[in-house]
């Protein structure tokens, strides 16, 4: 009986009148959604392609192919999709090659039908470890990115190949690199050597002549023989003119070179944010994973924060349609309205307490 009902339902929905009515209903729902708040950044973890392929007696690669088709149904500012994990390289070789070939075909389609992307101002970016991508696929990746780089209305981030651990590691590595190569110090009207000379003179009350202390930068411009002579003279007179506890010239030079390094306490979460793959994107507001699995699986671990709504849907990715996303959006909008009401209520109560006091 259930099979007959399912068959009848499919026949009705797939008939021309049924498709027309369904499309009109979707347009009305999308129009209604646009009247409320819309998340600026949505991430999709496309899970369930293999199970879909097996249950429908399809090749695994074909299941992934159908999963990609659902991407065009989303309409937010930034869409980030988990297309290929670094862990996928642990799968059978023929499946990895099939996934790589599928990615190549899809990226070639993006390049071929770039007019659609231009119409919606969609910019394609591929985030991940480029060194792990096959050379022929990498050429197509660069071509697709270059084809849409002039678009600036919508961003489609394709994480390929990607893991959050690799992204965070890369961000930390780049942060350390910037830390070890700080910008040069600003020029001052007073020479550091003159300042040190004045300090030492004031300590000794000017009773004895002091040797000339050269800056580290000035030493580079002095000829080698002259520099050695000055070092010998300084060494002969250092025991009588410098205080006993003063650091040696080599230590002074070393400390002056390290004094320009920024304070490690200046490294904050914003510093790491600036080195993430999604540094130029708005904060992640909605995270959706299909297939019913309730974990993030090393995807967008850094980007998920206290205001990110995480939704797990018991639906395989190839079955995920716009109608599923509409209900997800409705729930997100309801939560946003509830959050605004709670914040307004808190402000009103705080204002009332201040008036009473």
Coordinates of C-alpha atoms in Angstrom, one line a residue:
X1 CA 0.0 0.0 0.0
X2 CA 2.8 2.4 0.9
X3 CA 4.6 1.7 -2.4
X4 CA 1.4 2.5 -4.3
X5 CA 1.0 5.8 -2.4
X6 CA 4.6 6.7 -3.0
X7 CA 4.3 5.9 -6.7
X8 CA 1.1 7.9 -7.0
X9 CA 2.7 10.8 -5.2
X10 CA 5.8 10.7 -7.5
X11 CA 3.6 10.6 -10.6
X12 CA 1.6 13.7 -9.4
X13 CA 4.7 15.7 -8.5
X14 CA 6.5 14.8 -11.7
X15 CA 3.6 15.6 -14.0
X16 CA 3.7 19.0 -15.7
X17 CA 0.8 20.5 -13.6
X18 CA 2.4 19.1 -10.4
X19 CA 5.8 20.5 -11.3
X20 CA 4.3 23.9 -12.1
X21 CA 2.4 24.0 -8.8
X22 CA 5.4 22.9 -6.8
X23 CA 7.6 25.6 -8.5
X24 CA 5.0 28.3 -7.7
X25 CA 4.8 27.2 -4.1
X26 CA 8.6 27.3 -3.8
X27 CA 8.8 30.8 -5.3
X28 CA 6.1 32.0 -2.8
X29 CA 8.0 30.5 0.1
X30 CA 11.3 32.0 -1.0
X31 CA 9.6 35.4 -1.4
X32 CA 8.3 35.0 2.2
X33 CA 11.7 34.1 3.5
X34 CA 13.3 37.2 1.9
X35 CA 11.0 39.3 4.0
X36 CA 12.8 38.2 7.2
X37 CA 16.5 38.0 8.2
X38 CA 18.7 35.8 6.0
X39 CA 21.9 34.2 7.2
X40 CA 25.0 35.7 5.5
X41 CA 27.1 32.6 5.7
X42 CA 25.8 29.0 5.5
X43 CA 27.9 25.9 5.5
X44 CA 26.8 22.5 4.2
X45 CA 28.4 19.2 5.1
X46 CA 27.3 17.0 2.1
X47 CA 27.0 13.6 3.7
X48 CA 25.2 10.5 2.6
X49 CA 26.3 10.3 -1.1
X50 CA 27.7 6.8 -0.7
X51 CA 24.7 5.4 1.2
X52 CA 22.4 7.0 -1.4
X53 CA 24.3 5.4 -4.2
X54 CA 24.3 1.9 -2.6
X55 CA 20.6 2.0 -1.7
X56 CA 19.7 3.1 -5.2
X57 CA 22.1 0.6 -6.8
X58 CA 24.1 3.4 -8.3
X59 CA 27.9 3.8 -8.6
X60 CA 29.3 5.7 -5.7
X61 CA 30.6 8.5 -8.0
X62 CA 27.2 8.9 -9.5
X63 CA 25.8 9.4 -6.0
X64 CA 28.3 12.2 -5.4
X65 CA 27.3 13.6 -8.8
X66 CA 23.7 14.0 -7.7
X67 CA 24.8 15.5 -4.4
X68 CA 26.5 18.4 -6.2
X69 CA 23.3 19.2 -8.1
X70 CA 21.7 20.5 -4.9
X71 CA 24.1 23.4 -4.5
X72 CA 22.4 25.7 -7.1
X73 CA 19.2 25.8 -4.9
X74 CA 20.8 27.9 -2.1
X75 CA 20.6 31.7 -2.2
X76 CA 22.6 33.3 0.6
X77 CA 25.6 35.6 0.6
X78 CA 28.4 33.0 1.3
X79 CA 27.9 29.3 0.8
X80 CA 30.7 26.9 2.0
X81 CA 30.5 23.3 1.1
X82 CA 32.6 20.3 2.3
X83 CA 33.4 18.7 -1.1
X84 CA 36.4 16.6 -0.3
X85 CA 38.2 15.8 3.0
X86 CA 41.8 15.0 3.3
X87 CA 40.7 11.8 5.0
X88 CA 39.1 10.7 1.7
X89 CA 42.6 9.8 0.5
X90 CA 42.3 6.8 2.8
X91 CA 39.5 5.4 0.6
X92 CA 40.0 2.9 -2.2
X93 CA 42.1 4.3 -5.0
X94 CA 39.4 4.0 -7.7
X95 CA 37.0 5.9 -5.6
X96 CA 39.5 8.7 -4.9
X97 CA 40.2 8.9 -8.6
X98 CA 36.5 9.0 -9.3
X99 CA 36.0 11.9 -6.9
X100 CA 38.9 13.8 -8.4
X101 CA 37.5 13.3 -11.9
X102 CA 34.0 14.4 -10.7
X103 CA 35.5 17.6 -9.2
X104 CA 37.3 18.2 -12.4
X105 CA 34.1 17.8 -14.5
X106 CA 32.1 20.0 -12.2
X107 CA 34.7 22.8 -12.1
X108 CA 34.9 22.6 -15.9
X109 CA 31.1 23.0 -16.0
X110 CA 31.4 26.1 -13.8
X111 CA 33.9 27.5 -16.3
X112 CA 31.8 26.6 -19.3
X113 CA 28.6 28.0 -18.0
X114 CA 30.1 31.0 -16.3
X115 CA 27.4 33.2 -17.7
X116 CA 25.0 31.9 -15.0
X117 CA 27.6 32.7 -12.3
X118 CA 28.0 36.2 -13.7
X119 CA 24.3 36.7 -13.7
X120 CA 24.1 36.1 -10.0
X121 CA 27.6 37.6 -9.3
X122 CA 28.9 34.3 -7.9
X123 CA 32.6 34.0 -7.1
X124 CA 34.1 30.5 -6.8
X125 CA 36.9 29.9 -4.3
X126 CA 38.6 26.6 -3.6
X127 CA 39.8 26.3 0.0
X128 CA 42.2 23.7 1.2
X129 CA 45.6 22.2 0.6
X130 CA 46.4 22.8 -3.0
X131 CA 49.5 20.6 -2.9
X132 CA 47.4 17.5 -2.5
X133 CA 45.3 18.2 -5.6
X134 CA 46.1 16.3 -8.8
X135 CA 47.9 18.4 -11.3
X136 CA 45.3 18.3 -14.1
X137 CA 42.5 19.0 -11.5
X138 CA 44.6 21.9 -10.1
X139 CA 44.7 23.6 -13.6
X140 CA 40.9 23.4 -13.8
X141 CA 40.6 24.8 -10.2
X142 CA 42.7 27.8 -11.1
X143 CA 40.7 28.3 -14.3
X144 CA 37.4 28.2 -12.5
X145 CA 38.6 30.7 -9.8
X146 CA 40.0 33.0 -12.4
X147 CA 36.8 32.8 -14.5
X148 CA 34.7 34.2 -11.6
X149 CA 37.1 36.3 -9.6
X150 CA 35.5 39.6 -10.9
X151 CA 32.1 38.6 -9.3
X152 CA 31.5 40.1 -5.8
X153 CA 27.8 39.5 -4.9
X154 CA 27.9 35.8 -3.9
X155 CA 30.7 33.5 -2.8
X156 CA 30.8 29.8 -3.2
X157 CA 33.6 28.3 -1.1
X158 CA 34.4 24.7 -2.1
X159 CA 36.5 23.0 0.6
X160 CA 38.7 20.7 -1.4
X161 CA 40.7 19.0 0.0
X162 CA 40.1 20.3 3.5
X163 CA 40.1 19.5 7.2
X164 CA 39.7 22.1 10.1
X165 CA 42.9 20.8 11.7
X166 CA 44.9 21.6 8.6
X167 CA 43.3 25.0 8.3
X168 CA 44.0 25.9 12.0
X169 CA 47.5 24.6 11.7
X170 CA 48.1 26.7 8.6
X171 CA 46.6 29.8 10.4
X172 CA 48.9 29.3 13.4
X173 CA 52.0 28.8 11.1
X174 CA 51.2 32.0 9.2
X175 CA 50.6 33.9 12.4
X176 CA 54.0 32.8 13.8
X177 CA 55.7 33.8 10.5
X178 CA 54.2 37.3 10.7
X179 CA 55.3 37.4 14.3
X180 CA 58.9 36.6 13.5
X181 CA 58.9 39.1 10.6
X182 CA 57.4 42.3 12.1
X183 CA 57.4 45.6 10.3
X184 CA 60.6 47.7 10.7
X185 CA 60.6 50.1 13.6
X186 CA 59.6 53.7 12.9
X187 CA 62.4 56.2 12.4
X188 CA 63.0 58.6 15.3
X189 CA 64.7 62.0 15.2
X190 CA 67.3 60.8 17.8
X191 CA 69.9 58.2 17.2
X192 CA 69.8 55.2 19.6
X193 CA 73.6 55.5 20.0
X194 CA 73.3 59.2 21.1
X195 CA 70.6 58.3 23.6
X196 CA 72.7 55.5 25.1
X197 CA 75.7 57.9 25.2
X198 CA 73.7 60.4 27.1
X199 CA 72.5 57.8 29.6
X200 CA 76.0 56.5 30.3
X201 CA 77.4 60.1 30.6
X202 CA 74.7 61.0 33.2
X203 CA 75.5 57.8 35.2
X204 CA 79.3 58.7 35.4
X205 CA 78.7 62.4 35.9
X206 CA 80.9 63.1 32.9
X207 CA 84.2 62.5 34.8
X208 CA 85.8 60.4 32.2
X209 CA 85.5 60.4 28.4
X210 CA 83.2 57.8 27.0
X211 CA 83.8 55.6 24.0
X212 CA 81.5 56.1 21.0
X213 CA 78.8 53.5 20.9
X214 CA 77.7 52.6 17.4
X215 CA 74.3 51.3 16.4
X216 CA 74.1 47.8 15.0
X217 CA 72.9 49.3 11.7
X218 CA 75.9 51.7 11.6
X219 CA 78.4 48.9 12.1
X220 CA 77.4 47.4 8.8
X221 CA 78.5 50.6 7.0
X222 CA 81.9 50.8 8.8
X223 CA 84.8 49.1 7.0
X224 CA 86.0 45.9 8.6
X225 CA 89.4 47.2 9.7
X226 CA 87.9 50.4 11.3
X227 CA 85.3 48.3 13.0
X228 CA 87.9 46.0 14.5
X229 CA 90.0 49.0 15.8
X230 CA 86.9 50.5 17.4
X231 CA 86.1 47.2 19.1
X232 CA 89.6 47.0 20.5
X233 CA 89.5 50.5 21.8
X234 CA 86.1 49.9 23.3
X235 CA 87.3 46.7 24.9
X236 CA 90.3 48.5 26.5
X237 CA 88.2 51.3 27.9
X238 CA 85.1 49.3 28.8
X239 CA 86.5 48.2 32.2
X240 CA 87.0 51.8 33.3
X241 CA 84.1 53.6 31.7
X242 CA 81.1 51.2 31.7
X243 CA 79.3 50.2 34.9
X244 CA 80.2 46.7 36.2
X245 CA 76.6 45.4 35.7
X246 CA 76.2 46.8 32.2
X247 CA 75.5 44.2 29.4
X248 CA 78.2 43.4 26.9
X249 CA 77.9 45.0 23.4
X250 CA 76.9 41.7 21.8
X251 CA 74.0 41.3 24.3
X252 CA 73.0 44.9 23.7
X253 CA 72.9 44.3 20.0
X254 CA 70.9 41.1 20.5
X255 CA 68.4 42.7 22.8
X256 CA 67.9 45.6 20.5
X257 CA 67.2 43.3 17.6
X258 CA 64.6 41.3 19.6
X259 CA 63.0 44.4 21.1
X260 CA 61.2 45.0 17.8
X261 CA 59.3 41.7 18.0
X262 CA 55.6 42.2 18.9
X263 CA 54.3 41.2 22.3
X264 CA 52.9 37.6 22.2
X265 CA 50.0 38.8 24.2
X266 CA 48.9 40.8 21.2
X267 CA 47.9 37.5 19.4
X268 CA 44.1 37.1 19.8
X269 CA 41.3 35.2 18.2
X270 CA 41.0 38.0 15.7
X271 CA 44.6 37.5 14.7
X272 CA 43.9 33.8 13.9
X273 CA 40.7 34.8 12.2
X274 CA 42.6 36.9 9.8
X275 CA 44.7 33.9 8.8
X276 CA 41.8 31.5 8.2
X277 CA 40.7 30.4 4.8
X278 CA 37.4 32.3 5.4
X279 CA 39.0 35.5 6.7
X280 CA 37.2 37.7 4.2
X281 CA 33.8 36.0 4.8
X282 CA 31.1 37.0 7.4
X283 CA 30.8 34.9 10.5
X284 CA 29.2 31.4 10.1
X285 CA 25.5 31.7 11.1
X286 CA 24.1 28.3 9.9
X287 CA 25.7 24.9 9.7
X288 CA 23.8 22.1 8.0
X289 CA 24.8 18.4 7.9
X290 CA 22.7 15.8 6.1
X291 CA 22.5 12.0 6.6
X292 CA 21.4 12.2 10.3
X293 CA 25.0 12.0 11.6
X294 CA 25.4 14.4 14.5
X295 CA 29.0 15.5 14.5
X296 CA 31.1 18.1 12.6
X297 CA 33.7 15.7 11.3
X298 CA 36.6 18.1 11.2
X299 CA 34.7 20.7 9.2
X300 CA 34.4 24.4 10.1
X301 CA 35.5 23.7 13.7
X302 CA 37.0 27.2 14.1
X303 CA 34.2 29.1 12.4
X304 CA 31.4 27.5 14.5
X305 CA 30.7 29.9 17.5
X306 CA 28.1 30.5 20.1
X307 CA 25.8 32.2 17.5
X308 CA 26.1 29.5 14.9
X309 CA 22.9 27.4 14.6
X310 CA 23.9 23.7 13.9
X311 CA 21.3 21.6 12.2
X312 CA 21.5 17.8 11.6
X313 CA 19.0 16.5 9.0
X314 CA 18.0 12.9 8.6
X315 CA 18.2 13.1 4.9
X316 CA 20.9 12.0 2.5
X317 CA 22.6 14.8 0.6
X318 CA 21.3 13.8 -2.9
X319 CA 17.8 14.0 -1.5
X320 CA 18.4 17.4 0.1
X321 CA 16.2 19.8 -1.9
X322 CA 15.1 23.4 -1.6
X323 CA 12.1 22.3 0.4
X324 CA 14.3 20.9 3.1
X325 CA 16.4 24.1 3.2
X326 CA 13.2 26.3 3.4
X327 CA 12.2 24.6 6.7
X328 CA 15.8 25.0 8.0
X329 CA 15.6 28.7 7.1
X330 CA 12.2 29.1 8.8
X331 CA 13.6 27.6 12.0
X332 CA 16.7 29.9 11.8
X333 CA 14.5 32.9 11.3
X334 CA 12.3 31.9 14.2
X335 CA 15.3 31.6 16.5
X336 CA 16.6 35.0 15.4
X337 CA 13.3 36.6 16.2
X338 CA 13.3 34.8 19.6
X339 CA 16.9 36.1 20.2
X340 CA 15.9 39.6 19.4
X341 CA 12.9 39.5 21.7
X342 CA 15.0 38.1 24.6
X343 CA 17.6 40.9 24.1
X344 CA 14.9 43.5 24.0
X345 CA 13.4 42.1 27.1
X346 CA 16.7 42.1 28.9
X347 CA 17.4 45.8 27.9
X348 CA 13.9 46.8 29.1
X349 CA 14.4 45.1 32.5
X350 CA 17.9 46.7 32.9
X351 CA 16.5 50.1 32.1
X352 CA 13.6 49.6 34.6
X353 CA 16.1 48.7 37.4
X354 CA 18.1 51.8 36.7
X355 CA 15.0 54.0 36.9
X356 CA 14.0 52.4 40.2
X357 CA 17.5 52.9 41.7

